[in-house]
Short mmCIF file of N, CA and C in Angstrom, two decimals:
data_model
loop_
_atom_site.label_atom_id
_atom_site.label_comp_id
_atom_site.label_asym_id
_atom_site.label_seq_id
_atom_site.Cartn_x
_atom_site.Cartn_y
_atom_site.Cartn_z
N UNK M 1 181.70 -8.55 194.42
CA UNK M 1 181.47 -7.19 193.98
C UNK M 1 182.73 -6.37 194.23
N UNK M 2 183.21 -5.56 193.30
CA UNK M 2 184.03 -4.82 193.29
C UNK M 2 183.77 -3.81 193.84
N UNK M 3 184.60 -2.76 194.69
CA UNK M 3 184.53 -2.03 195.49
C UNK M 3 185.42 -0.88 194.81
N UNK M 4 185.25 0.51 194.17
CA UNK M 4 186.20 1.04 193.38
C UNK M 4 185.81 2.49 193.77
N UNK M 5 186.78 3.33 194.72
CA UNK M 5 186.66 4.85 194.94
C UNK M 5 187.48 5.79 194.09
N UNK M 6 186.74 7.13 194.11
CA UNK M 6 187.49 8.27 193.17
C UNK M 6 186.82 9.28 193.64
N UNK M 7 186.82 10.20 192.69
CA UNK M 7 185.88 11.81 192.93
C UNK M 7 185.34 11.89 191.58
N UNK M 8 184.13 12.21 191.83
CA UNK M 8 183.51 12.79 190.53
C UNK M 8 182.81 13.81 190.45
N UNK M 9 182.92 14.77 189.80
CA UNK M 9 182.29 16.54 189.88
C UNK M 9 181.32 16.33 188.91
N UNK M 10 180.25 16.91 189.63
CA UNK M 10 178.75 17.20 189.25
C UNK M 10 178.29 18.64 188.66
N UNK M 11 177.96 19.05 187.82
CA UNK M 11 177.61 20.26 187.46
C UNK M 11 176.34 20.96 187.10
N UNK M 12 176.26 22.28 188.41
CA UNK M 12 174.88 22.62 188.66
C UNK M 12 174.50 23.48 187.47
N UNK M 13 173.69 23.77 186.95
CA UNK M 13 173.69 24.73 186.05
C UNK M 13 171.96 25.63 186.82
N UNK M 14 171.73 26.98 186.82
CA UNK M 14 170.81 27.72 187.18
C UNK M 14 170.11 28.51 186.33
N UNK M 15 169.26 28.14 185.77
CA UNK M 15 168.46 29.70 184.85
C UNK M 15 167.56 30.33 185.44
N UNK M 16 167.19 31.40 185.27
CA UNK M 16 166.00 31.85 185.62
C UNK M 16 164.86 31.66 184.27
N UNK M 17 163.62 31.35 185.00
CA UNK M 17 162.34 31.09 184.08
C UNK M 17 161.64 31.86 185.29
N UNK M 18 161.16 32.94 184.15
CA UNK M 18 160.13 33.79 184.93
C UNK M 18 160.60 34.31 185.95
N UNK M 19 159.75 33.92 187.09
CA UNK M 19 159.73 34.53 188.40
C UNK M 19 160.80 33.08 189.47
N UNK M 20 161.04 32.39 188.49
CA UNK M 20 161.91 30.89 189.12
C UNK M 20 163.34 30.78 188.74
N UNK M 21 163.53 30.29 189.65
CA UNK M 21 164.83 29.46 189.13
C UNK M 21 165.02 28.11 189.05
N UNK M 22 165.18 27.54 187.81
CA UNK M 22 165.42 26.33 187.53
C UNK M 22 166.72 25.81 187.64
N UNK M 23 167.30 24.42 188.51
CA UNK M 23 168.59 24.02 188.29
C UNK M 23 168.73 22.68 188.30
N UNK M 24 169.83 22.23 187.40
CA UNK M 24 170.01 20.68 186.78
C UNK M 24 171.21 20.33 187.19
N UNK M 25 171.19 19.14 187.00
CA UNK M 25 172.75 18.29 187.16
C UNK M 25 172.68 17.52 185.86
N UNK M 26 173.59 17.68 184.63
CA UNK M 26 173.41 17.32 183.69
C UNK M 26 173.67 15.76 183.33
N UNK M 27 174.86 15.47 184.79
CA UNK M 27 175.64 14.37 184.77
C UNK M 27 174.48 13.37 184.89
N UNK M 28 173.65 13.32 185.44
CA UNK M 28 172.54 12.73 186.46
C UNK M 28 171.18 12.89 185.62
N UNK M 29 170.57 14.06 184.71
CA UNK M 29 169.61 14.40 184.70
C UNK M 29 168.80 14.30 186.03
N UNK M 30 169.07 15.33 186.85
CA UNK M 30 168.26 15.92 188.01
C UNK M 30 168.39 17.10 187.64
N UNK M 31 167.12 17.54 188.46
CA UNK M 31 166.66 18.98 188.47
C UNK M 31 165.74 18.92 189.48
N UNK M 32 165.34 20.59 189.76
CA UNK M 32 164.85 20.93 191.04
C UNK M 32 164.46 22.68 190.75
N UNK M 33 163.88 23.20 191.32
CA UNK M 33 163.81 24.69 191.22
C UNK M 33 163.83 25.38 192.58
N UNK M 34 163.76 26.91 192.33
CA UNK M 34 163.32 27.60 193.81
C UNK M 34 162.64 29.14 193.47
N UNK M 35 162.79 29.47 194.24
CA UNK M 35 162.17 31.08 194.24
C UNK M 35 163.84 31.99 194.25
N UNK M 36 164.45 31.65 194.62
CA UNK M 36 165.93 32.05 194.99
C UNK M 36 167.05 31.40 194.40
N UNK M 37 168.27 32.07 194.37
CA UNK M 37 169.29 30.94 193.34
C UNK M 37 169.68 30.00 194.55
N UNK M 38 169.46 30.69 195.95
CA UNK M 38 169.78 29.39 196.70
C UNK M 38 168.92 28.85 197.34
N UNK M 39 167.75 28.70 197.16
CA UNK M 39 167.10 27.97 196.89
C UNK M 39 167.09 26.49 195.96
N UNK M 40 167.31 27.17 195.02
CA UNK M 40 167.31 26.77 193.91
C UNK M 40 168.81 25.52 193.83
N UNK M 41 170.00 26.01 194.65
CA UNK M 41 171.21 24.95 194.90
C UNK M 41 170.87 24.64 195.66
N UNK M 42 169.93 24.66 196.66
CA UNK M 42 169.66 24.00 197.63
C UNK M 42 168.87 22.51 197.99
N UNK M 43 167.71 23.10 196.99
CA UNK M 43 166.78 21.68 196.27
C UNK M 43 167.06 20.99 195.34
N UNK M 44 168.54 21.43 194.16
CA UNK M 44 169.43 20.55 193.99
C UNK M 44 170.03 19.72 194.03
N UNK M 45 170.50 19.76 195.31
CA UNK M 45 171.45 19.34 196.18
C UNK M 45 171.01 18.23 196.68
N UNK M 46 169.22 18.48 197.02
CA UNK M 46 168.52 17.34 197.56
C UNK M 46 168.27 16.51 197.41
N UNK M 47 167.91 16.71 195.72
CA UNK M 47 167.39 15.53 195.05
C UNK M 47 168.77 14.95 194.40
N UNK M 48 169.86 15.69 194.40
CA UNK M 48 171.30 14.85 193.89
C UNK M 48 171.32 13.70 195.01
N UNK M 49 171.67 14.08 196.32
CA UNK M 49 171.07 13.08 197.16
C UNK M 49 170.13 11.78 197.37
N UNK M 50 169.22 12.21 197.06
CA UNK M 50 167.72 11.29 196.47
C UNK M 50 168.13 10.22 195.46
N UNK M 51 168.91 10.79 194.49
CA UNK M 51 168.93 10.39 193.12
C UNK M 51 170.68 9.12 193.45
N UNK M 52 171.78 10.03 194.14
CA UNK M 52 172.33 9.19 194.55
C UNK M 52 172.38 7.85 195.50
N UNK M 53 171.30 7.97 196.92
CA UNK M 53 170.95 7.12 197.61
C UNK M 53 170.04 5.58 196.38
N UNK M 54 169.39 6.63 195.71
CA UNK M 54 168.69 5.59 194.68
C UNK M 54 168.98 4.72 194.26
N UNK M 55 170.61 5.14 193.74
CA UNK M 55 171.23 4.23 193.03
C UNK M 55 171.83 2.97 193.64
N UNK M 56 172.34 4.02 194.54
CA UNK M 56 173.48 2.83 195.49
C UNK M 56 172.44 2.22 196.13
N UNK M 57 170.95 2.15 196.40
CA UNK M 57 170.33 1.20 196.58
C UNK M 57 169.79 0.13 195.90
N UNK M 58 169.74 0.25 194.91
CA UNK M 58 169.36 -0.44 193.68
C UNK M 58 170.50 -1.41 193.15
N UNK M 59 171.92 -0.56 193.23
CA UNK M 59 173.16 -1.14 192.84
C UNK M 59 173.70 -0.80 190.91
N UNK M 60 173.12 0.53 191.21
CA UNK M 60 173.48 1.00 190.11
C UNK M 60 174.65 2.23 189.87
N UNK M 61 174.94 2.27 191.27
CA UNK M 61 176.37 3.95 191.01
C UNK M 61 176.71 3.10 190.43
N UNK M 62 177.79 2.27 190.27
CA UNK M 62 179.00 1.64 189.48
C UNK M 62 178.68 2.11 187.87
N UNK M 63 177.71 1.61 188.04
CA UNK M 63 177.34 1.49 186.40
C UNK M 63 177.00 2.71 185.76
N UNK M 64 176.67 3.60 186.16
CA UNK M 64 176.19 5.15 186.08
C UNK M 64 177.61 5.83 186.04
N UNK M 65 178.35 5.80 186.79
CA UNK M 65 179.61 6.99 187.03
C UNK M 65 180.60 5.56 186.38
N UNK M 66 180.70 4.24 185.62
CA UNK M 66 181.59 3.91 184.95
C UNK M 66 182.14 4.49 183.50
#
């Protein structure tokens, strides 16, 4: 297995719906909401996490961010 590091930028995007705030990572399709905008980057953030651990458990970053 190849072993290959870099940086890769993720981009949050925030709307408000209603009384919410909705926010995505487009790179990823994740999303998350809050009551607050930081909230709202906050539970983001979490499930970018979630969504990244996922992969690299599975053995799928490579193939995702190639």
């Amino acid at each position: 297995m190849e072993i290959v590091y870099g940086t890769v930028t993720l981009t949050g995007v925030i709307e408000q719906e209603d009384n919410q705030f909705v926010s995505y990572c487009r790179e990823l399709g994740t999303s998350s909401c809050g009551d607050t905008v930081q909230e709202a980057i906050h539970n983001l953030s979490e499930a970018i996490e979630v969504h990244l651990d996922s992969l690299i458990e599975t053995g799928e970053l490579q193939r995702v961010f190639k």
